[in-house]
PDB file of C-alpha atoms in Angstrom:
ATOM      1  CA  UNK A   1      -5.768  -6.351 -28.987  1.00  0.00           C
ATOM      2  CA  UNK A   2      -7.361  -7.818 -25.867  1.00  0.00           C
ATOM      3  CA  UNK A   3      -3.989  -8.970 -24.515  1.00  0.00           C
ATOM      4  CA  UNK A   4      -2.556  -5.458 -24.666  1.00  0.00           C
ATOM      5  CA  UNK A   5      -5.598  -4.149 -22.800  1.00  0.00           C
ATOM      6  CA  UNK A   6      -5.269  -6.869 -20.180  1.00  0.00           C
ATOM      7  CA  UNK A   7      -1.556  -6.126 -19.758  1.00  0.00           C
ATOM      8  CA  UNK A   8      -2.283  -2.417 -19.334  1.00  0.00           C
ATOM      9  CA  UNK A   9      -4.995  -3.180 -16.786  1.00  0.00           C
ATOM     10  CA  UNK A  10      -2.625  -5.474 -14.873  1.00  0.00           C
ATOM     11  CA  UNK A  11      -0.047  -2.675 -14.717  1.00  0.00           C
ATOM     12  CA  UNK A  12      -2.626  -0.207 -13.387  1.00  0.00           C
ATOM     13  CA  UNK A  13      -3.822  -2.692 -10.763  1.00  0.00           C
ATOM     14  CA  UNK A  14      -0.276  -3.532  -9.657  1.00  0.00           C
ATOM     15  CA  UNK A  15       0.592   0.182  -9.421  1.00  0.00           C
ATOM     16  CA  UNK A  16      -2.484   0.815  -7.261  1.00  0.00           C
ATOM     17  CA  UNK A  17      -1.579  -2.150  -5.056  1.00  0.00           C
ATOM     18  CA  UNK A  18       1.993  -0.873  -4.704  1.00  0.00           C
ATOM     19  CA  UNK A  19       0.776   2.588  -3.696  1.00  0.00           C
ATOM     20  CA  UNK A  20      -1.664   1.146  -1.168  1.00  0.00           C
ATOM     21  CA  UNK A  21       1.055  -1.053   0.333  1.00  0.00           C
ATOM     22  CA  UNK A  22       3.484   1.862   0.363  1.00  0.00           C
ATOM     23  CA  UNK A  23       0.914   3.996   2.170  1.00  0.00           C
ATOM     24  CA  UNK A  24       0.300   1.355   4.800  1.00  0.00           C
ATOM     25  CA  UNK A  25       4.059   0.932   5.244  1.00  0.00           C
ATOM     26  CA  UNK A  26       4.447   4.681   5.842  1.00  0.00           C
ATOM     27  CA  UNK A  27       1.639   4.479   8.408  1.00  0.00           C
ATOM     28  CA  UNK A  28       3.463   1.632  10.206  1.00  0.00           C
ATOM     29  CA  UNK A  29       6.685   3.645  10.294  1.00  0.00           C
ATOM     30  CA  UNK A  30       4.898   6.672  11.727  1.00  0.00           C
ATOM     31  CA  UNK A  31       3.144   4.530  14.329  1.00  0.00           C
ATOM     32  CA  UNK A  32       6.422   2.908  15.403  1.00  0.00           C
ATOM     33  CA  UNK A  33       8.091   6.295  15.882  1.00  0.00           C
ATOM     34  CA  UNK A  34       5.057   7.710  17.700  1.00  0.00           C
ATOM     35  CA  UNK A  35       5.153   4.788  20.136  1.00  0.00           C
ATOM     36  CA  UNK A  36       8.917   5.111  20.642  1.00  0.00           C
ATOM     37  CA  UNK A  37       8.587   8.845  21.341  1.00  0.00           C
ATOM     38  CA  UNK A  38       5.914   7.956  23.901  1.00  0.00           C
ATOM     39  CA  UNK A  39       8.542   5.879  25.714  1.00  0.00           C
ATOM     40  CA  UNK A  40       7.673   2.367  24.598  1.00  0.00           C
ATOM     41  CA  UNK A  41      10.614  -0.003  24.174  1.00  0.00           C
ATOM     42  CA  UNK A  42      11.843  -0.874  20.667  1.00  0.00           C
ATOM     43  CA  UNK A  43      11.500  -4.573  21.487  1.00  0.00           C
ATOM     44  CA  UNK A  44       7.824  -4.204  22.446  1.00  0.00           C
ATOM     45  CA  UNK A  45       7.067  -2.126  19.356  1.00  0.00           C
ATOM     46  CA  UNK A  46       8.858  -4.590  17.089  1.00  0.00           C
ATOM     47  CA  UNK A  47       7.095  -7.571  18.638  1.00  0.00           C
ATOM     48  CA  UNK A  48       3.641  -5.973  18.309  1.00  0.00           C
ATOM     49  CA  UNK A  49       4.248  -4.870  14.725  1.00  0.00           C
ATOM     50  CA  UNK A  50       5.930  -8.050  13.523  1.00  0.00           C
ATOM     51  CA  UNK A  51       9.159  -6.236  12.752  1.00  0.00           C
ATOM     52  CA  UNK A  52      12.686  -6.201  14.154  1.00  0.00           C
ATOM     53  CA  UNK A  53      14.236  -3.882  16.717  1.00  0.00           C
ATOM     54  CA  UNK A  54      16.604  -2.781  13.955  1.00  0.00           C
ATOM     55  CA  UNK A  55      13.642  -1.731  11.808  1.00  0.00           C
ATOM     56  CA  UNK A  56      12.250   0.336  14.679  1.00  0.00           C
ATOM     57  CA  UNK A  57      15.675   1.908  15.289  1.00  0.00           C
ATOM     58  CA  UNK A  58      16.126   2.724  11.592  1.00  0.00           C
ATOM     59  CA  UNK A  59      12.854   4.648  11.380  1.00  0.00           C
ATOM     60  CA  UNK A  60      13.431   6.384  14.700  1.00  0.00           C
ATOM     61  CA  UNK A  61      16.815   7.546  13.393  1.00  0.00           C
ATOM     62  CA  UNK A  62      15.241   8.793  10.161  1.00  0.00           C
ATOM     63  CA  UNK A  63      12.495  10.644  12.021  1.00  0.00           C
ATOM     64  CA  UNK A  64      12.653  14.361  11.271  1.00  0.00           C
ATOM     65  CA  UNK A  65       9.739  16.457  12.528  1.00  0.00           C
ATOM     66  CA  UNK A  66      10.665  19.240  10.090  1.00  0.00           C
ATOM     67  CA  UNK A  67      10.392  16.918   7.051  1.00  0.00           C
ATOM     68  CA  UNK A  68       6.855  15.686   6.293  1.00  0.00           C
ATOM     69  CA  UNK A  69       8.282  12.993   3.986  1.00  0.00           C
ATOM     70  CA  UNK A  70      10.664  11.438   6.508  1.00  0.00           C
ATOM     71  CA  UNK A  71       8.723   8.146   6.573  1.00  0.00           C
ATOM     72  CA  UNK A  72       8.773   7.654   2.810  1.00  0.00           C
ATOM     73  CA  UNK A  73      11.029   4.963   1.438  1.00  0.00           C
ATOM     74  CA  UNK A  74      14.291   5.834  -0.232  1.00  0.00           C
ATOM     75  CA  UNK A  75      15.506   4.497  -3.542  1.00  0.00           C
ATOM     76  CA  UNK A  76      18.046   1.718  -3.370  1.00  0.00           C
ATOM     77  CA  UNK A  77      19.146   2.381  -6.940  1.00  0.00           C
ATOM     78  CA  UNK A  78      22.738   3.503  -7.286  1.00  0.00           C
ATOM     79  CA  UNK A  79      23.245   7.182  -7.935  1.00  0.00           C
ATOM     80  CA  UNK A  80      23.850   7.986 -11.561  1.00  0.00           C
ATOM     81  CA  UNK A  81      27.229   9.369 -12.434  1.00  0.00           C
ATOM     82  CA  UNK A  82      27.836  12.139 -14.896  1.00  0.00           C
ATOM     83  CA  UNK A  83      29.923  10.984 -17.885  1.00  0.00           C
TER      84      UNK A  83
END
């Protein structure tokens, strides 16, 4: 049916949009940490990026040069428990 095709297309488009937004978010996190490591104040970084000082602090705390995925988001879903 045409509706099923349209629904499938909408899911693909929304998934692509989510990935693009996620990628740009990772880039913002990396940029904030780069600027902080260069000595810029958290307040200045936050103001320029339209974020909060707490956001800048969070990503600076999560920064791990040995982990290439440090800037990726983490799931907020509760951990599953074994029965």
